XYZ file of C-alpha atoms in Angstrom:
445
model
C 0.000 0.000 0.000
C 1.462 3.370 -1.097
C 1.375 5.757 1.863
C 2.267 9.386 1.090
C 3.031 12.077 3.647
C 3.312 15.836 3.116
C 5.232 17.841 5.760
C 4.736 21.627 5.971
C 7.278 23.201 8.363
C 8.911 26.653 8.029
C 11.975 25.743 10.101
C 14.223 24.117 7.487
C 16.318 22.112 9.970
C 13.175 20.642 11.566
C 11.717 19.952 8.120
C 14.814 18.042 6.936
C 14.892 16.099 10.192
C 11.215 15.073 9.825
C 11.483 14.125 6.150
C 14.615 12.033 6.767
C 13.105 10.199 9.767
C 9.812 9.397 7.998
C 11.571 8.211 4.828
C 13.696 5.941 7.016
C 10.414 4.311 8.120
C 9.614 3.472 4.498
C 7.077 6.250 3.792
C 6.925 8.407 0.644
C 7.500 11.925 1.952
C 7.481 15.433 0.471
C 8.519 18.515 2.448
C 7.625 22.223 1.970
C 8.448 25.351 3.959
C 5.110 27.227 3.870
C 1.367 26.853 3.493
C 1.193 28.053 -0.109
C 3.736 25.435 -1.216
C 1.728 22.825 0.703
C -1.441 23.795 -1.198
C 0.405 23.502 -4.516
C 1.557 20.007 -3.543
C -1.995 19.011 -2.515
C -3.247 20.192 -5.904
C -0.490 18.265 -7.661
C -0.680 14.926 -5.833
C -2.753 12.839 -3.401
C -1.473 12.411 0.177
C -2.641 10.206 3.031
C -1.263 12.419 5.801
C -0.452 16.116 6.162
C 1.879 17.108 9.019
C 1.793 20.886 9.407
C 3.177 23.469 11.799
C 0.420 25.633 13.188
C 2.416 28.858 12.693
C 3.690 29.448 9.164
C 4.046 32.400 6.791
C 1.493 33.009 4.005
C -1.076 30.457 5.240
C -1.097 29.094 8.792
C -1.773 25.497 9.818
C -5.444 26.064 10.663
C -6.199 27.620 7.261
C -4.228 24.871 5.540
C -6.212 22.237 7.452
C -9.566 23.727 6.401
C -8.587 23.942 2.712
C -6.998 20.465 2.691
C -10.080 18.857 4.271
C -12.367 20.454 1.688
C -10.163 19.224 -1.137
C -9.509 15.735 0.272
C -11.887 14.739 3.118
C -9.997 11.461 3.706
C -6.632 13.086 4.401
C -5.483 12.834 8.033
C -3.796 15.900 9.517
C -1.319 16.100 12.402
C -0.680 19.581 13.817
C 2.728 20.644 15.174
C 2.427 23.313 17.866
C 4.392 24.959 20.684
C 3.408 24.583 24.337
C 1.898 28.075 24.271
C -0.401 27.258 21.346
C -2.159 24.142 22.617
C -5.511 25.967 22.532
C -5.034 26.433 18.769
C -4.210 22.742 18.424
C -7.449 21.860 20.222
C -9.292 24.161 17.804
C -7.629 22.293 14.947
C -8.854 18.973 16.385
C -12.412 20.346 16.396
C -11.987 21.253 12.731
C -10.948 17.739 11.759
C -7.276 17.278 12.660
C -6.408 13.700 13.595
C -3.996 14.675 16.403
C -1.365 17.202 17.447
C 2.195 17.072 18.760
C 4.023 19.736 20.740
C 7.517 21.163 20.189
C 10.104 20.054 21.042
C 8.590 16.748 19.991
C 9.687 13.169 20.374
C 10.211 11.626 16.911
C 9.204 8.192 18.172
C 5.884 9.645 19.333
C 5.220 11.182 15.907
C 6.190 7.972 14.092
C 3.807 6.039 16.359
C 0.971 8.436 15.497
C 1.679 8.033 11.764
C 1.769 4.252 12.188
C -1.664 4.356 13.849
C -3.037 6.466 10.996
C -1.752 3.915 8.483
C -3.309 1.054 10.484
C -6.594 2.992 10.596
C -6.610 3.456 6.811
C -5.790 -0.221 6.233
C -8.609 -1.209 8.603
C -11.040 1.058 6.751
C -10.065 -0.632 3.489
C -10.458 -4.058 5.074
C -13.928 -3.161 6.375
C -14.993 -2.065 2.899
C -13.477 -5.223 1.444
C -15.195 -7.431 4.030
C -18.571 -5.785 3.435
C -18.179 -6.206 -0.314
C -17.070 -9.825 0.088
C -20.065 -10.662 2.305
C -22.428 -9.109 -0.243
C -20.755 -11.051 -3.053
C -20.729 -14.264 -1.014
C -24.471 -13.830 -0.443
C -25.022 -13.501 -4.185
C -23.054 -16.639 -5.040
C -25.708 -18.763 -3.349
C -28.123 -17.443 -5.971
C -25.976 -17.675 -9.084
C -24.348 -21.012 -8.385
C -27.253 -23.395 -9.014
C -26.310 -24.533 -12.521
C -23.401 -26.898 -13.132
C -21.628 -24.328 -15.327
C -21.688 -21.708 -12.554
C -20.567 -24.258 -9.974
C -17.606 -25.040 -12.226
C -16.732 -21.330 -12.442
C -16.907 -20.950 -8.662
C -14.666 -24.010 -8.350
C -12.056 -22.420 -10.656
C -12.156 -19.202 -8.601
C -11.575 -21.249 -5.460
C -8.581 -22.963 -7.086
C -6.888 -19.691 -8.102
C -7.563 -17.734 -4.890
C -3.915 -18.053 -3.787
C -2.606 -17.239 -7.251
C -1.793 -13.802 -8.637
C -2.411 -14.736 -12.270
C -4.112 -12.378 -14.679
C -7.561 -13.550 -15.772
C -9.545 -13.125 -18.988
C -13.332 -13.400 -18.691
C -15.241 -14.172 -21.874
C -18.931 -14.403 -22.640
C -21.808 -12.392 -24.010
C -22.691 -8.930 -22.763
C -24.632 -8.962 -19.502
C -23.685 -12.467 -18.298
C -22.124 -11.156 -15.084
C -18.434 -10.715 -15.927
C -18.022 -7.722 -13.593
C -19.501 -9.732 -10.716
C -17.119 -12.637 -11.378
C -14.214 -10.148 -11.509
C -15.143 -8.832 -8.054
C -15.472 -12.372 -6.753
C -11.976 -13.217 -8.030
C -10.524 -10.140 -6.301
C -12.341 -10.433 -2.976
C -11.442 -14.100 -2.546
C -7.765 -13.489 -3.396
C -4.816 -12.428 -1.252
C -5.301 -8.896 -2.628
C -8.788 -8.616 -1.111
C -7.801 -5.838 1.338
C -6.409 -3.666 -1.444
C -8.297 -1.618 -4.064
C -10.551 -3.154 -6.704
C -11.103 -0.675 -9.538
C -12.825 -1.084 -12.880
C -13.268 0.737 -16.162
C -15.202 0.052 -19.364
C -12.798 0.461 -22.279
C -15.646 0.922 -24.782
C -17.164 4.044 -23.230
C -14.254 6.489 -23.580
C -12.208 7.969 -26.408
C -8.561 6.872 -26.677
C -7.341 10.137 -25.092
C -9.764 9.970 -22.165
C -9.144 6.261 -21.577
C -5.387 6.889 -21.576
C -5.812 9.653 -18.987
C -8.104 7.491 -16.824
C -5.734 4.520 -16.903
C -2.345 6.199 -16.701
C -3.164 9.599 -15.218
C -1.537 12.786 -16.486
C 0.821 15.575 -15.540
C -0.301 19.171 -15.235
C -0.331 20.786 -18.695
C -0.077 17.461 -20.545
C -3.009 18.511 -22.745
C -5.703 21.165 -22.906
C -7.759 20.961 -19.718
C -5.077 19.185 -17.678
C -5.011 21.889 -15.002
C -3.442 19.680 -12.355
C -1.688 16.340 -11.964
C -3.979 13.320 -11.858
C -3.344 9.748 -10.712
C -4.605 7.083 -13.104
C -6.500 3.942 -12.153
C -3.404 1.778 -12.597
C -1.539 3.878 -10.035
C -4.462 3.986 -7.583
C -4.959 0.209 -7.911
C -1.357 -0.471 -6.835
C -1.356 -3.631 -4.702
C -4.892 -4.501 -5.796
C -6.770 -5.459 -8.959
C -7.914 -3.525 -12.030
C -10.868 -4.833 -14.046
C -10.732 -3.855 -17.728
C -14.174 -4.476 -19.201
C -14.564 -4.751 -22.994
C -10.763 -4.894 -23.352
C -11.022 -5.694 -27.083
C -12.314 -2.139 -27.666
C -8.981 -0.670 -26.511
C -6.896 0.957 -29.256
C -3.651 -0.754 -30.402
C -1.634 2.185 -29.009
C -3.085 1.767 -25.512
C -2.749 -2.022 -25.778
C 1.018 -1.520 -26.234
C 1.191 0.709 -23.145
C -0.822 -1.788 -21.096
C 1.484 -4.603 -22.201
C 4.450 -2.622 -20.830
C 2.742 -2.306 -17.443
C 2.093 -6.063 -17.309
C 5.596 -7.034 -18.443
C 7.696 -4.431 -16.611
C 5.448 -3.291 -13.752
C 5.853 0.381 -14.594
C 4.283 3.130 -16.702
C 4.439 6.847 -17.446
C 1.659 9.323 -16.763
C 0.479 11.158 -19.894
C 3.033 13.944 -20.354
C 5.299 12.395 -17.710
C 9.003 11.533 -17.915
C 9.408 9.591 -14.659
C 8.458 5.867 -14.647
C 6.050 4.860 -11.875
C 6.376 1.357 -10.416
C 3.163 -0.578 -9.665
C 2.034 -4.055 -8.666
C -1.416 -4.626 -10.151
C -3.371 -7.763 -10.993
C -5.331 -7.386 -14.226
C -8.712 -8.983 -14.789
C -9.978 -8.337 -18.315
C -13.284 -9.128 -19.996
C -14.656 -9.187 -23.504
C -17.804 -10.266 -25.326
C -15.917 -10.541 -28.622
C -14.191 -13.433 -30.335
C -10.625 -12.507 -29.329
C -8.989 -14.999 -31.715
C -10.843 -13.337 -34.595
C -9.831 -9.869 -33.323
C -6.186 -11.034 -33.282
C -6.460 -12.343 -36.861
C -7.928 -8.992 -37.938
C -5.033 -7.151 -36.197
C -7.447 -5.377 -33.827
C -5.990 -7.036 -30.739
C -2.376 -7.778 -29.890
C -1.576 -11.472 -29.613
C 1.165 -10.876 -27.013
C -1.258 -8.898 -24.807
C -3.835 -11.683 -25.173
C -1.407 -14.290 -23.824
C -0.341 -11.986 -20.969
C -3.959 -11.490 -19.903
C -5.114 -15.007 -20.681
C -3.089 -16.860 -18.043
C -6.482 -18.139 -16.871
C -9.552 -17.876 -19.120
C -13.020 -18.231 -17.640
C -15.961 -18.518 -20.016
C -19.323 -17.457 -18.557
C -22.223 -19.078 -20.424
C -25.282 -17.030 -21.439
C -28.337 -17.253 -19.208
C -30.281 -19.247 -21.817
C -27.747 -22.064 -21.340
C -28.181 -22.150 -17.548
C -31.934 -22.058 -17.066
C -31.526 -23.363 -13.485
C -30.190 -19.942 -12.485
C -33.201 -17.938 -13.699
C -35.552 -18.626 -10.760
C -33.024 -18.031 -7.940
C -31.678 -14.936 -9.713
C -35.224 -13.604 -10.145
C -35.880 -14.049 -6.426
C -32.584 -12.358 -5.572
C -33.326 -9.336 -7.777
C -36.823 -9.151 -6.296
C -35.380 -8.858 -2.782
C -32.687 -6.465 -3.993
C -35.086 -3.911 -5.505
C -38.158 -4.232 -3.260
C -36.891 -1.820 -0.552
C -36.613 1.016 -3.089
C -40.312 0.857 -3.945
C -41.766 0.124 -0.493
C -43.834 -2.836 -1.719
C -44.635 -6.182 -0.113
C -44.329 -8.661 -2.971
C -43.865 -12.258 -1.826
C -42.746 -13.881 -5.055
C -43.848 -14.906 -8.557
C -46.930 -16.638 -9.921
C -46.205 -19.951 -11.641
C -47.264 -18.481 -15.004
C -44.880 -15.526 -14.652
C -41.965 -17.736 -13.679
C -42.696 -20.102 -16.583
C -42.469 -17.179 -19.023
C -39.156 -16.084 -17.520
C -37.710 -19.606 -17.619
C -38.700 -20.132 -21.254
C -37.436 -16.734 -22.399
C -34.020 -16.615 -24.145
C -32.624 -13.427 -22.478
C -30.454 -11.933 -25.236
C -29.414 -9.331 -22.625
C -28.612 -12.102 -20.122
C -28.515 -11.458 -16.354
C -28.555 -7.672 -16.800
C -31.777 -7.910 -18.812
C -33.337 -10.199 -16.194
C -32.601 -7.648 -13.469
C -34.168 -4.854 -15.544
C -37.274 -6.983 -16.141
C -37.678 -7.772 -12.428
C -37.287 -4.127 -11.374
C -39.845 -3.057 -13.980
C -42.245 -5.738 -12.750
C -41.916 -4.513 -9.146
C -42.855 -0.992 -10.238
C -45.942 -2.162 -12.154
C -47.185 -4.989 -9.899
C -50.236 -4.214 -7.720
C -50.686 -7.617 -6.094
C -48.580 -9.683 -3.676
C -47.010 -11.719 -6.492
C -45.306 -10.824 -9.779
C -47.843 -11.714 -12.470
C -47.638 -12.139 -16.242
C -49.272 -8.716 -16.640
C -46.336 -6.923 -14.967
C -43.775 -8.568 -17.270
C -42.850 -6.845 -20.569
C -45.312 -7.861 -23.317
C -42.310 -8.381 -25.620
C -41.449 -11.583 -23.722
C -44.418 -13.330 -25.305
C -43.170 -12.303 -28.764
C -40.194 -14.532 -28.242
C -41.977 -17.747 -27.344
C -40.313 -20.958 -28.397
C -41.607 -22.103 -31.758
C -42.423 -25.722 -32.630
C -39.106 -27.019 -33.878
C -39.135 -28.643 -37.283
C -36.251 -29.513 -39.532
C -36.918 -26.610 -41.885
C -37.367 -23.797 -39.335
C -34.398 -24.226 -36.991
C -32.733 -20.862 -36.337
C -29.366 -20.124 -34.814
C -29.134 -18.212 -31.522
C -27.604 -15.273 -33.419
C -30.597 -15.224 -35.794
C -33.049 -15.283 -32.877
C -31.145 -12.508 -31.096
C -31.168 -10.331 -34.213
C -34.861 -11.007 -34.854
C -35.769 -10.113 -31.278
C -33.596 -6.971 -31.247
C -35.283 -5.794 -34.448
C -38.733 -6.285 -32.865
C -37.743 -4.263 -29.783
C -36.254 -1.556 -32.030
C -39.560 -1.395 -33.901
C -41.505 -1.097 -30.614
C -39.259 1.784 -29.434
C -39.730 3.635 -32.711
C -36.133 3.093 -33.789
C -34.634 4.456 -30.550
C -31.392 2.463 -30.241
C -30.487 3.845 -26.823
C -33.886 2.790 -25.399
C -33.676 -0.576 -27.171
C -30.234 -1.300 -25.697
C -31.514 -0.273 -22.253
C -34.530 -2.599 -22.485
C -32.310 -5.468 -23.633
C -29.783 -4.754 -20.880
C -26.892 -4.441 -23.335
C -24.631 -1.624 -24.552
C -25.280 0.312 -27.768
C -22.097 -1.270 -29.156
C -23.447 -4.789 -28.511
C -26.827 -3.842 -30.035
C -25.078 -2.492 -33.112
C -23.191 -5.793 -33.522
C -26.400 -7.853 -33.179
C -28.252 -5.746 -35.755
C -25.317 -5.725 -38.198
C -24.627 -9.458 -37.918
C -25.020 -11.417 -41.147
C -26.457 -14.840 -40.325
C -26.974 -16.063 -43.837
């Protein structure tokens, strides 16, 4: 865990002494001699702790505390004060300072206070991680009914002590982001950050800035230094959704991070070392993307140390009923309704529906049904009427259709119902506009 400390002290000898002692403890430390310099550093970088003298030129410690807390509420502040200024230190505590220390101070005492702050921050992260893990663990009892999902959970159990990168494949909406979280929160990195980004939703420039961060002035609008997700995720995991949408240029930069454990911020000249586990996901045929030169083969093999394929919901019908019940309980509190469950007819329709939008579409359908339902059970009437359009036809040798043909046919019907509104159609199907575009453009002849 990176732990950065900023020291603001106008006595240069004291400042050098503090910086040296804290660096000797293994902390990343920056030192400045006045409040204005401290503010510039806070604008430029993110710090876990600010140690500031209460009396400084330009801006005093109290003013610096107030500004720092507004900018970064999570920063912990330790005030340095003389014996005659303890009242000011108490005022600082009331305004959010973590603690204070009086001059002449005992270095061991200060180091102990910093150690306690670090332990506190680690504990906060662990509490968040534990809460997330418990929520995820609760969900697994609902998604793990089918044999295919049990097999996936078994693989996750087998790799929990491994640090290997993972590639998740499967259609849009099957639950890849959930599986990514499960992999992280059952691993040895579970107490460290889990961050995610969808590579298909941003331009190359924005995605580069989000992943790698940037230096002040690197491009128009870069008014201050920014840490990227790769830097923030140091020690933890980064989930790259729709990785196949990433440009070849960014793929090359990502490959460098995986191979060498370092990167440059946009506009930066200093390499930054990181230790990040990458979990990537795609709904595309990666082998085809490699053949078409849209995806780097070397990056594929670096990410694909362990590949986990998540089947579509239509291939694991056993999961539909428990998932429906889970989503019912998940969304009921928002609408203050007392719905006990599903009628047999409603559940039959759900089980026999093909779900081109997979689990995400199922969740949307259940939430919509909760809003519309007026009785104690979800009925057929509260389900989207489009579900009945997709009933299973009598199968004869001459009318067998592929899944891709059925998906395209259904998407076209929904598009017709929405008056050609692709954004609304994608929302109803529980898929992205990019996935909808692929379904509509697919040639199944």
